[in-house]
Amino acid sequence: VTVSSTLDRPRAPHGLNGLVVADTALGDVRGQEGFFHYRQYSGVDLAEHRSFEDVWALMIDTELPTDDRFSREVRSLRDIPAEILALLPHLAATSLSATDQLRSALSLLAGSLHLNAITDLTPSQRRHDVLRLGATLPVLAAALHRHRHGLAPVPPRHDLGHAANYLWMLNGTEPDTRHASAVEQYLILTIDHGFNNSTFTVRSVISTGADMGAAMLAGFGALTGPRHGGALSRSLDVLDAVTAAGDVTTWIRGELAAGRRIMGFGHAVYRTTDPRSEHLKSVALGLDTPRARLAVEIEQSILDELAAARPDRKLYANVEFYAGAVLESAGIPRELFMSMFTISRIIGWGAHALEQATDSKLIRPDAQYVGPPPPQPVWG
Ligand SMILES: CC(C)(COP(=O)(O)OP(=O)(O)OC[C@H]1O[C@@H](n2cnc3c(N)ncnc32)[C@H](O)[C@@H]1OP(=O)(O)O)[C@@H](O)C(=O)NCCC(=O)NCCS
């Protein structure tokens, strides 16, 4: 933090990078070590050994559950109000992208639930709102997808966990256990990730006292940016482009010469391997589809070329590089990738929103005015 000479106000570093702006008990990312955790547990250990609902409970209720009460609670919250169900076919018939349809549906749903400003709610009412939004987002995503393809929505099944139920609602067939496990691990790995941009956005909105729906929608918008979560399907474009070019080296040299960034590589915090990417690589290898094999094959060539282009700044594959290959191999259509990320991250947003709601301070920073000196005359 440096102090501006003219106005004597402390100046935050560019992009607020490295500046601590809140306390959280929800987790952190250690960029130098390549480690991230949810509360006191390694994110990768949780993905390997626990269910999505267990990790959801950990984030919301502070502890890993020892029984199925939380899981039964969230499964009972999947119902969508009839007035919103009736709107979904109309929304699905519009020219809006799958992501924009889901964001709009979430907005409609939040409105229909008549969520109150968090300043007017008890902690248990806020918790309920957060769980409701997390439980219903996959139902909206799957129903919209089926409407877009001229199919009737498949109602949620209360005997299935979050990931398996999502696949069930998408396809209307018994989910393949390997696919459900791959999707579940992806979802767990992407629930939260330190004080990322969409999380900060959510917490900023909550500090105004707005309702949980408004906060989740703001987070949704932030996540869609290509520098944040919007690179997920673009990383599959990399696999397509390499396949079309026939040779990874030629393709990547052309991209770098044109000054383009390679999607699925580089990270704002990790200065070593991204543990999520490493874990998803093993999931991809387990699924053993041609696409997953291609991703593994070309990763090293891309890294070699990036290292040759920027010897001073070593880059690694990030979560999105393997996430695309894993999701596609598990049968998730590319148009739904962004929705998948929101389905997991809304759990992290909800946990952060509940934490932020305990602080009554409005987040309201300053900017330094750099335009022409005011006041200038506004008349002739
Ligand atoms: C994620 C990302 C925004 C992180 O940015 P960052 O830490 O701020 O990194 P910087 O922008 O400081 O980049 C450092 C240098 O490495 C280069 N670089 C970073 N990521 C790169 C990539 N994917 N391909 C090529 N070059 C890259 C930048 O061009 C930059 O060089 P410059 O300073 O000459 O512009 C960036 O790596 C990126 O755009 N990646 C591609 C998009 C993506 O995969 N996003 C998902 C993130 S999980």
Short mmCIF file of C-alpha atoms and ligand atoms in Angstrom, two decimals:
data_model
loop_
_atom_site.label_atom_id
_atom_site.label_comp_id
_atom_site.label_asym_id
_atom_site.label_seq_id
_atom_site.Cartn_x
_atom_site.Cartn_y
_atom_site.Cartn_z
CA VAL A 1 0.00 0.00 0.00
CA THR A 2 1.47 3.34 -1.05
CA VAL A 3 0.12 6.75 -0.13
CA SER A 4 -1.01 9.04 -2.95
CA SER A 5 0.94 12.31 -2.83
CA THR A 6 -1.98 14.53 -3.80
CA LEU A 7 -4.84 13.26 -1.70
CA ASP A 8 -3.06 11.55 1.15
CA ARG A 9 -5.16 8.42 0.91
CA PRO A 10 -3.61 4.95 0.96
CA ARG A 11 -3.46 3.39 -2.49
CA ALA A 12 -4.23 -0.31 -2.96
CA PRO A 13 -1.98 -2.34 -5.26
CA HIS A 14 -3.11 -2.73 -8.87
CA GLY A 15 -5.88 -5.36 -9.02
CA LEU A 16 -5.85 -5.37 -5.19
CA ASN A 17 -3.32 -8.21 -5.58
CA GLY A 18 -1.69 -9.20 -2.32
CA LEU A 19 -3.90 -6.90 -0.25
CA VAL A 20 -5.83 -8.61 2.56
CA VAL A 21 -9.36 -7.17 2.67
CA ALA A 22 -11.23 -9.63 4.93
CA ASP A 23 -10.93 -12.47 7.44
CA THR A 24 -12.34 -15.84 6.49
CA ALA A 25 -12.51 -19.27 8.09
CA LEU A 26 -13.61 -20.83 4.79
CA GLY A 27 -10.28 -21.61 3.21
CA ASP A 28 -7.31 -20.31 1.31
CA VAL A 29 -4.95 -20.86 -1.60
CA ARG A 30 -1.20 -21.15 -1.15
CA GLY A 31 0.04 -20.14 -4.56
CA GLN A 32 3.72 -20.90 -4.02
CA GLU A 33 3.06 -24.38 -2.67
CA GLY A 34 0.28 -25.38 -5.07
CA PHE A 35 -2.15 -26.10 -2.22
CA PHE A 36 -5.70 -25.04 -1.45
CA HIS A 37 -8.00 -25.90 1.42
CA TYR A 38 -11.62 -25.66 2.52
CA ARG A 39 -11.66 -24.82 6.21
CA GLN A 40 -8.94 -27.08 7.68
CA TYR A 41 -9.06 -29.78 4.98
CA SER A 42 -7.15 -30.13 1.71
CA GLY A 43 -9.51 -29.51 -1.24
CA VAL A 44 -7.99 -32.45 -3.13
CA ASP A 45 -8.41 -34.82 -0.12
CA LEU A 46 -12.06 -33.78 0.13
CA ALA A 47 -12.61 -34.41 -3.60
CA GLU A 48 -11.03 -37.83 -3.29
CA HIS A 49 -12.79 -39.01 -0.15
CA ARG A 50 -15.99 -37.08 0.55
CA SER A 51 -19.32 -36.44 -1.19
CA PHE A 52 -20.35 -33.08 -2.60
CA GLU A 53 -23.00 -32.71 0.11
CA ASP A 54 -20.43 -33.43 2.84
CA VAL A 55 -18.22 -30.62 1.56
CA TRP A 56 -21.24 -28.34 1.18
CA ALA A 57 -22.13 -29.03 4.83
CA LEU A 58 -18.53 -28.33 5.84
CA MET A 59 -18.64 -24.95 4.15
CA ILE A 60 -22.05 -23.93 5.52
CA ASP A 61 -22.16 -25.56 8.97
CA THR A 62 -18.38 -25.56 9.74
CA GLU A 63 -17.98 -29.34 10.18
CA LEU A 64 -17.94 -32.46 8.05
CA PRO A 65 -21.20 -34.29 8.77
CA THR A 66 -21.31 -37.61 10.57
CA ASP A 67 -24.85 -38.46 9.43
CA ASP A 68 -27.13 -37.75 6.44
CA ARG A 69 -29.19 -34.91 7.95
CA PHE A 70 -27.62 -32.17 5.82
CA SER A 71 -27.83 -34.28 2.70
CA ARG A 72 -31.55 -34.97 3.30
CA GLU A 73 -32.16 -31.29 4.01
CA VAL A 74 -30.67 -30.04 0.73
CA ARG A 75 -32.30 -32.80 -1.32
CA SER A 76 -35.67 -31.61 0.00
CA LEU A 77 -35.00 -28.07 -1.28
CA ARG A 78 -34.77 -28.88 -5.00
CA ASP A 79 -38.33 -27.97 -5.95
CA ILE A 80 -38.87 -25.05 -8.32
CA PRO A 81 -41.98 -22.84 -7.89
CA ALA A 82 -44.66 -23.65 -10.49
CA GLU A 83 -44.66 -20.11 -11.93
CA ILE A 84 -40.94 -20.44 -12.73
CA LEU A 85 -41.29 -23.95 -14.15
CA ALA A 86 -43.92 -22.53 -16.51
CA LEU A 87 -41.51 -19.82 -17.72
CA LEU A 88 -38.57 -22.14 -18.45
CA PRO A 89 -39.74 -23.37 -21.89
CA HIS A 90 -40.12 -19.74 -23.00
CA LEU A 91 -36.69 -18.85 -21.73
CA ALA A 92 -35.21 -21.93 -23.42
CA ALA A 93 -36.77 -20.87 -26.74
CA THR A 94 -35.02 -17.48 -26.74
CA SER A 95 -31.75 -16.63 -28.49
CA LEU A 96 -30.03 -16.24 -25.09
CA SER A 97 -26.97 -18.46 -24.56
CA ALA A 98 -27.31 -21.40 -22.17
CA THR A 99 -25.36 -19.39 -19.58
CA ASP A 100 -27.53 -16.28 -19.97
CA GLN A 101 -30.66 -18.42 -19.77
CA LEU A 102 -29.49 -19.90 -16.49
CA ARG A 103 -28.55 -16.51 -15.06
CA SER A 104 -31.97 -15.16 -16.05
CA ALA A 105 -33.71 -18.21 -14.58
CA LEU A 106 -31.81 -17.74 -11.31
CA SER A 107 -32.94 -14.13 -11.24
CA LEU A 108 -36.56 -15.16 -11.83
CA LEU A 109 -36.35 -17.88 -9.20
CA ALA A 110 -34.81 -15.55 -6.60
CA GLY A 111 -37.61 -13.06 -7.29
CA SER A 112 -40.26 -15.74 -7.03
CA LEU A 113 -38.91 -16.88 -3.65
CA HIS A 114 -39.35 -13.29 -2.39
CA LEU A 115 -36.00 -13.37 -0.66
CA ASN A 116 -35.59 -10.67 1.95
CA ALA A 117 -32.67 -8.31 2.46
CA ILE A 118 -30.19 -10.13 4.68
CA THR A 119 -30.41 -7.31 7.20
CA ASP A 120 -34.03 -8.39 7.85
CA LEU A 121 -33.23 -12.09 8.32
CA THR A 122 -32.06 -14.31 11.15
CA PRO A 123 -28.92 -16.40 10.57
CA SER A 124 -31.03 -19.52 10.07
CA GLN A 125 -33.24 -17.75 7.48
CA ARG A 126 -30.13 -16.61 5.60
CA ARG A 127 -28.77 -20.15 5.71
CA HIS A 128 -32.04 -21.46 4.32
CA ASP A 129 -31.96 -18.98 1.39
CA VAL A 130 -28.40 -19.95 0.54
CA LEU A 131 -29.19 -23.68 0.61
CA ARG A 132 -32.30 -23.18 -1.49
CA LEU A 133 -30.41 -21.33 -4.23
CA GLY A 134 -27.61 -23.92 -4.23
CA ALA A 135 -30.07 -26.82 -4.38
CA THR A 136 -32.17 -25.39 -7.20
CA LEU A 137 -29.52 -24.06 -9.60
CA PRO A 138 -28.75 -27.51 -11.10
CA VAL A 139 -32.48 -28.19 -11.47
CA LEU A 140 -32.87 -24.98 -13.49
CA ALA A 141 -29.80 -25.77 -15.62
CA ALA A 142 -30.97 -29.30 -16.45
CA ALA A 143 -34.58 -28.27 -17.16
CA LEU A 144 -33.47 -25.47 -19.50
CA HIS A 145 -31.12 -27.85 -21.30
CA ARG A 146 -33.89 -30.37 -21.90
CA HIS A 147 -36.32 -27.68 -23.08
CA ARG A 148 -33.71 -26.41 -25.55
CA HIS A 149 -33.56 -29.89 -27.00
CA GLY A 150 -37.34 -30.30 -27.15
CA LEU A 151 -37.43 -32.70 -24.20
CA ALA A 152 -39.58 -32.58 -21.09
CA PRO A 153 -37.65 -31.78 -17.89
CA VAL A 154 -36.83 -34.72 -15.64
CA PRO A 155 -37.77 -34.04 -12.00
CA PRO A 156 -35.00 -34.40 -9.39
CA ARG A 157 -34.61 -37.70 -7.54
CA HIS A 158 -34.24 -37.51 -3.80
CA ASP A 159 -32.33 -40.78 -3.59
CA LEU A 160 -29.44 -39.38 -5.66
CA GLY A 161 -26.57 -37.12 -4.59
CA HIS A 162 -25.98 -33.72 -6.15
CA ALA A 163 -23.80 -34.83 -9.09
CA ALA A 164 -25.64 -38.07 -9.92
CA ASN A 165 -28.98 -36.27 -9.69
CA TYR A 166 -27.75 -33.59 -12.08
CA LEU A 167 -26.77 -36.24 -14.66
CA TRP A 168 -30.13 -37.94 -14.10
CA MET A 169 -32.03 -34.68 -14.70
CA LEU A 170 -29.95 -33.96 -17.83
CA ASN A 171 -30.24 -37.35 -19.48
CA GLY A 172 -33.24 -39.03 -17.87
CA THR A 173 -31.23 -42.26 -17.63
CA GLU A 174 -29.54 -43.98 -14.72
CA PRO A 175 -26.23 -42.11 -14.31
CA ASP A 176 -23.01 -43.99 -15.04
CA THR A 177 -21.22 -44.18 -11.67
CA ARG A 178 -17.83 -43.31 -13.19
CA HIS A 179 -19.30 -40.22 -14.83
CA ALA A 180 -21.12 -39.19 -11.65
CA SER A 181 -17.91 -39.59 -9.65
CA ALA A 182 -15.89 -37.54 -12.18
CA VAL A 183 -18.49 -34.75 -12.17
CA GLU A 184 -18.71 -34.86 -8.37
CA GLN A 185 -14.93 -34.50 -8.02
CA TYR A 186 -14.90 -31.59 -10.46
CA LEU A 187 -17.73 -29.92 -8.52
CA ILE A 188 -15.97 -30.37 -5.15
CA LEU A 189 -12.67 -29.03 -6.48
CA THR A 190 -14.31 -25.84 -7.73
CA ILE A 191 -16.61 -24.96 -4.79
CA ASP A 192 -14.28 -22.27 -3.50
CA HIS A 193 -10.84 -20.90 -4.17
CA GLY A 194 -9.59 -18.24 -1.83
CA PHE A 195 -10.67 -14.67 -2.26
CA ASN A 196 -11.33 -14.96 -5.99
CA ASN A 197 -13.07 -12.20 -7.91
CA SER A 198 -16.62 -13.59 -7.87
CA THR A 199 -16.37 -14.36 -4.15
CA PHE A 200 -15.23 -10.81 -3.45
CA THR A 201 -18.09 -9.58 -5.64
CA VAL A 202 -20.62 -11.64 -3.65
CA ARG A 203 -19.25 -10.41 -0.34
CA SER A 204 -19.31 -6.83 -1.58
CA VAL A 205 -23.00 -7.14 -2.53
CA ILE A 206 -23.84 -8.81 0.80
CA SER A 207 -22.19 -5.90 2.63
CA THR A 208 -24.92 -3.67 1.17
CA GLY A 209 -27.53 -5.83 2.92
CA ALA A 210 -29.05 -7.03 -0.38
CA ASP A 211 -30.74 -10.42 -0.54
CA MET A 212 -28.90 -13.68 -1.23
CA GLY A 213 -30.29 -13.90 -4.77
CA ALA A 214 -28.84 -10.50 -5.70
CA ALA A 215 -25.45 -11.54 -4.33
CA MET A 216 -25.39 -14.90 -6.16
CA LEU A 217 -26.35 -13.21 -9.44
CA ALA A 218 -23.52 -10.72 -9.06
CA GLY A 219 -21.11 -13.60 -8.45
CA PHE A 220 -22.51 -15.38 -11.50
CA GLY A 221 -21.78 -12.36 -13.68
CA ALA A 222 -18.21 -12.05 -12.40
CA LEU A 223 -17.54 -15.74 -12.95
CA THR A 224 -18.43 -15.61 -16.65
CA GLY A 225 -15.42 -13.42 -17.51
CA PRO A 226 -12.73 -15.21 -19.54
CA ARG A 227 -10.09 -14.22 -17.01
CA HIS A 228 -12.08 -16.00 -14.31
CA GLY A 229 -14.40 -18.94 -15.05
CA GLY A 230 -15.25 -18.22 -18.66
CA ALA A 231 -12.22 -20.05 -20.05
CA LEU A 232 -13.69 -23.48 -19.32
CA SER A 233 -15.20 -24.18 -22.72
CA ARG A 234 -12.45 -22.20 -24.42
CA SER A 235 -9.93 -24.72 -23.16
CA LEU A 236 -11.78 -27.34 -25.23
CA ASP A 237 -11.41 -24.99 -28.18
CA VAL A 238 -7.67 -25.43 -27.65
CA LEU A 239 -8.06 -29.19 -28.07
CA ASP A 240 -10.17 -28.63 -31.19
CA ALA A 241 -7.71 -26.14 -32.65
CA VAL A 242 -4.75 -28.44 -32.06
CA THR A 243 -6.65 -31.32 -33.67
CA ALA A 244 -7.53 -29.12 -36.67
CA ALA A 245 -3.95 -27.81 -36.99
CA GLY A 246 -2.66 -31.39 -36.81
CA ASP A 247 0.36 -30.29 -34.83
CA VAL A 248 0.44 -28.69 -31.41
CA THR A 249 3.76 -26.87 -31.88
CA THR A 250 2.73 -25.09 -35.06
CA TRP A 251 -0.57 -24.09 -33.55
CA ILE A 252 0.76 -22.72 -30.29
CA ARG A 253 3.60 -20.81 -31.94
CA GLY A 254 1.02 -19.12 -34.17
CA GLU A 255 -1.13 -18.21 -31.17
CA LEU A 256 1.76 -16.78 -29.19
CA ALA A 257 3.07 -14.88 -32.22
CA ALA A 258 -0.40 -13.32 -32.59
CA GLY A 259 -0.18 -12.22 -28.93
CA ARG A 260 -3.01 -14.50 -27.79
CA ARG A 261 -3.15 -16.20 -24.41
CA ILE A 262 -3.54 -19.95 -24.29
CA MET A 263 -6.76 -20.74 -22.47
CA GLY A 264 -6.41 -23.20 -19.60
CA PHE A 265 -2.87 -22.04 -18.73
CA GLY A 266 -1.57 -19.55 -16.21
CA HIS A 267 -3.10 -18.53 -12.90
CA ALA A 268 -3.37 -15.34 -10.89
CA VAL A 269 -2.24 -17.03 -7.65
CA TYR A 270 -0.50 -20.35 -8.40
CA ARG A 271 3.18 -20.02 -9.18
CA THR A 272 3.52 -23.79 -9.46
CA THR A 273 1.17 -26.60 -10.55
CA ASP A 274 -2.55 -26.06 -9.90
CA PRO A 275 -3.56 -28.95 -7.57
CA ARG A 276 -7.06 -28.98 -9.09
CA SER A 277 -5.59 -29.47 -12.53
CA GLU A 278 -3.32 -32.26 -11.26
CA HIS A 279 -6.24 -34.07 -9.66
CA LEU A 280 -8.51 -33.64 -12.68
CA LYS A 281 -5.73 -34.96 -14.87
CA SER A 282 -5.86 -38.23 -12.90
CA VAL A 283 -9.67 -38.24 -13.20
CA ALA A 284 -9.33 -37.66 -16.97
CA LEU A 285 -6.83 -40.52 -17.25
CA GLY A 286 -9.29 -42.74 -15.37
CA LEU A 287 -12.07 -41.91 -17.82
CA ASP A 288 -9.62 -42.75 -20.64
CA THR A 289 -11.55 -41.16 -23.52
CA PRO A 290 -9.74 -40.02 -26.71
CA ARG A 291 -10.33 -36.44 -25.65
CA ALA A 292 -8.86 -36.96 -22.19
CA ARG A 293 -5.84 -38.71 -23.73
CA LEU A 294 -5.35 -35.80 -26.18
CA ALA A 295 -5.34 -33.29 -23.30
CA VAL A 296 -2.65 -35.28 -21.47
CA GLU A 297 -0.62 -35.65 -24.68
CA ILE A 298 -0.53 -31.98 -25.61
CA GLU A 299 -0.16 -30.46 -22.13
CA GLN A 300 3.63 -30.90 -22.06
CA SER A 301 4.12 -29.51 -25.58
CA ILE A 302 2.10 -26.42 -24.66
CA LEU A 303 4.10 -25.98 -21.45
CA ASP A 304 7.39 -26.31 -23.38
CA GLU A 305 6.33 -23.64 -25.88
CA LEU A 306 5.06 -21.29 -23.15
CA ALA A 307 8.37 -21.73 -21.30
CA ALA A 308 10.35 -20.97 -24.46
CA ALA A 309 8.24 -17.86 -25.14
CA ARG A 310 8.46 -16.56 -21.54
CA PRO A 311 11.47 -18.06 -19.76
CA ASP A 312 10.98 -15.47 -16.98
CA ARG A 313 7.37 -16.43 -16.19
CA LYS A 314 6.75 -20.16 -15.84
CA LEU A 315 3.14 -21.05 -16.59
CA TYR A 316 1.24 -24.25 -15.74
CA ALA A 317 -2.06 -25.80 -16.74
CA ASN A 318 -4.90 -24.42 -14.63
CA VAL A 319 -8.10 -26.12 -13.46
CA GLU A 320 -9.92 -25.34 -16.68
CA PHE A 321 -7.59 -27.21 -19.00
CA TYR A 322 -8.49 -30.62 -17.55
CA ALA A 323 -11.96 -29.65 -16.37
CA GLY A 324 -13.08 -29.31 -19.99
CA ALA A 325 -11.73 -32.74 -20.91
CA VAL A 326 -13.23 -34.35 -17.77
CA LEU A 327 -16.67 -32.83 -18.18
CA GLU A 328 -16.86 -33.67 -21.87
CA SER A 329 -15.67 -37.21 -21.19
CA ALA A 330 -18.42 -37.54 -18.54
CA GLY A 331 -21.03 -36.58 -21.14
CA ILE A 332 -21.62 -32.92 -20.20
CA PRO A 333 -22.29 -30.84 -23.33
CA ARG A 334 -19.90 -27.95 -23.84
CA GLU A 335 -22.66 -25.33 -23.71
CA LEU A 336 -23.24 -26.36 -20.08
CA PHE A 337 -19.66 -25.98 -18.85
CA MET A 338 -20.17 -22.47 -17.54
CA SER A 339 -23.35 -23.61 -15.80
CA MET A 340 -21.40 -26.45 -14.18
CA PHE A 341 -18.94 -24.00 -12.71
CA THR A 342 -21.76 -21.85 -11.29
CA ILE A 343 -23.42 -24.96 -9.81
CA SER A 344 -20.33 -25.66 -7.71
CA ARG A 345 -19.21 -22.10 -7.01
CA ILE A 346 -22.64 -21.01 -5.76
CA ILE A 347 -21.91 -23.23 -2.74
CA GLY A 348 -18.73 -21.27 -1.99
CA TRP A 349 -20.50 -17.97 -2.64
CA GLY A 350 -23.25 -18.99 -0.22
CA ALA A 351 -20.75 -19.84 2.52
CA HIS A 352 -18.92 -16.54 1.98
CA ALA A 353 -22.22 -14.65 1.91
CA LEU A 354 -23.17 -16.12 5.30
CA GLU A 355 -19.77 -15.23 6.71
CA GLN A 356 -19.93 -11.68 5.33
CA ALA A 357 -23.49 -11.25 6.64
CA THR A 358 -22.15 -11.36 10.20
CA ASP A 359 -20.24 -8.10 9.50
CA SER A 360 -22.37 -4.97 9.31
CA LYS A 361 -19.70 -2.81 7.63
CA LEU A 362 -20.49 -1.63 4.09
CA ILE A 363 -17.62 -2.29 1.65
CA ARG A 364 -17.01 1.07 0.04
CA PRO A 365 -13.50 1.87 -1.22
CA ASP A 366 -12.29 5.05 -2.92
CA ALA A 367 -10.98 5.88 -6.38
CA GLN A 368 -8.63 8.66 -7.30
CA TYR A 369 -10.21 11.14 -9.73
CA VAL A 370 -7.89 11.60 -12.74
CA GLY A 371 -10.09 13.61 -15.19
CA PRO A 372 -9.97 17.35 -16.07
CA PRO A 373 -10.06 19.62 -13.02
CA PRO A 374 -13.62 20.30 -11.83
CA PRO A 375 -15.75 22.33 -11.82
CA GLN A 376 -15.77 23.25 -15.53
CA PRO A 377 -18.61 25.53 -16.72
CA VAL A 378 -21.63 23.55 -17.97
CA TRP A 379 -23.13 26.47 -19.89
CA GLY A 380 -22.09 27.98 -23.27
C1 LIG B 1 -5.44 -16.53 -15.50
C2 LIG B 1 -4.69 -15.28 -15.92
C3 LIG B 1 -5.68 -14.15 -16.16
C4 LIG B 1 -3.72 -14.93 -14.78
O1 LIG B 1 -3.18 -13.74 -15.05
P1 LIG B 1 -1.99 -13.11 -14.20
O2 LIG B 1 -1.48 -13.89 -13.08
O3 LIG B 1 -2.45 -11.76 -13.91
O4 LIG B 1 -0.85 -13.25 -15.19
P2 LIG B 1 -0.29 -12.04 -15.93
O5 LIG B 1 -1.39 -11.39 -16.67
O6 LIG B 1 0.50 -11.28 -14.93
O7 LIG B 1 0.65 -12.76 -16.95
C5 LIG B 1 2.02 -12.79 -16.81
C6 LIG B 1 2.60 -12.96 -18.19
O8 LIG B 1 2.39 -14.28 -18.65
C7 LIG B 1 1.65 -14.27 -19.86
N1 LIG B 1 0.59 -15.24 -19.78
C8 LIG B 1 -0.21 -15.49 -18.71
N2 LIG B 1 -1.09 -16.44 -19.02
C9 LIG B 1 -0.86 -16.78 -20.30
C10 LIG B 1 -1.45 -17.70 -21.17
N3 LIG B 1 -2.47 -18.43 -20.79
N4 LIG B 1 -0.97 -17.80 -22.42
C11 LIG B 1 0.07 -17.03 -22.81
N5 LIG B 1 0.67 -16.15 -22.03
C12 LIG B 1 0.22 -16.03 -20.78
C13 LIG B 1 1.01 -12.90 -19.96
O9 LIG B 1 0.90 -12.54 -21.32
C14 LIG B 1 1.88 -12.02 -19.18
O10 LIG B 1 2.80 -11.41 -19.99
P3 LIG B 1 2.81 -9.80 -20.06
O11 LIG B 1 3.11 -9.36 -18.66
O12 LIG B 1 3.89 -9.54 -21.04
O13 LIG B 1 1.44 -9.41 -20.52
C15 LIG B 1 -3.87 -15.55 -17.20
O14 LIG B 1 -2.91 -16.53 -16.96
C16 LIG B 1 -4.75 -15.94 -18.38
O15 LIG B 1 -5.28 -15.06 -19.06
N6 LIG B 1 -4.91 -17.28 -18.66
C17 LIG B 1 -5.74 -17.73 -19.72
C18 LIG B 1 -7.21 -17.73 -19.29
C19 LIG B 1 -7.54 -18.84 -18.33
O16 LIG B 1 -7.14 -19.98 -18.50
N7 LIG B 1 -8.30 -18.48 -17.27
C20 LIG B 1 -8.74 -19.41 -16.26
C21 LIG B 1 -8.06 -19.14 -14.95
S1 LIG B 1 -8.42 -20.41 -13.77
#
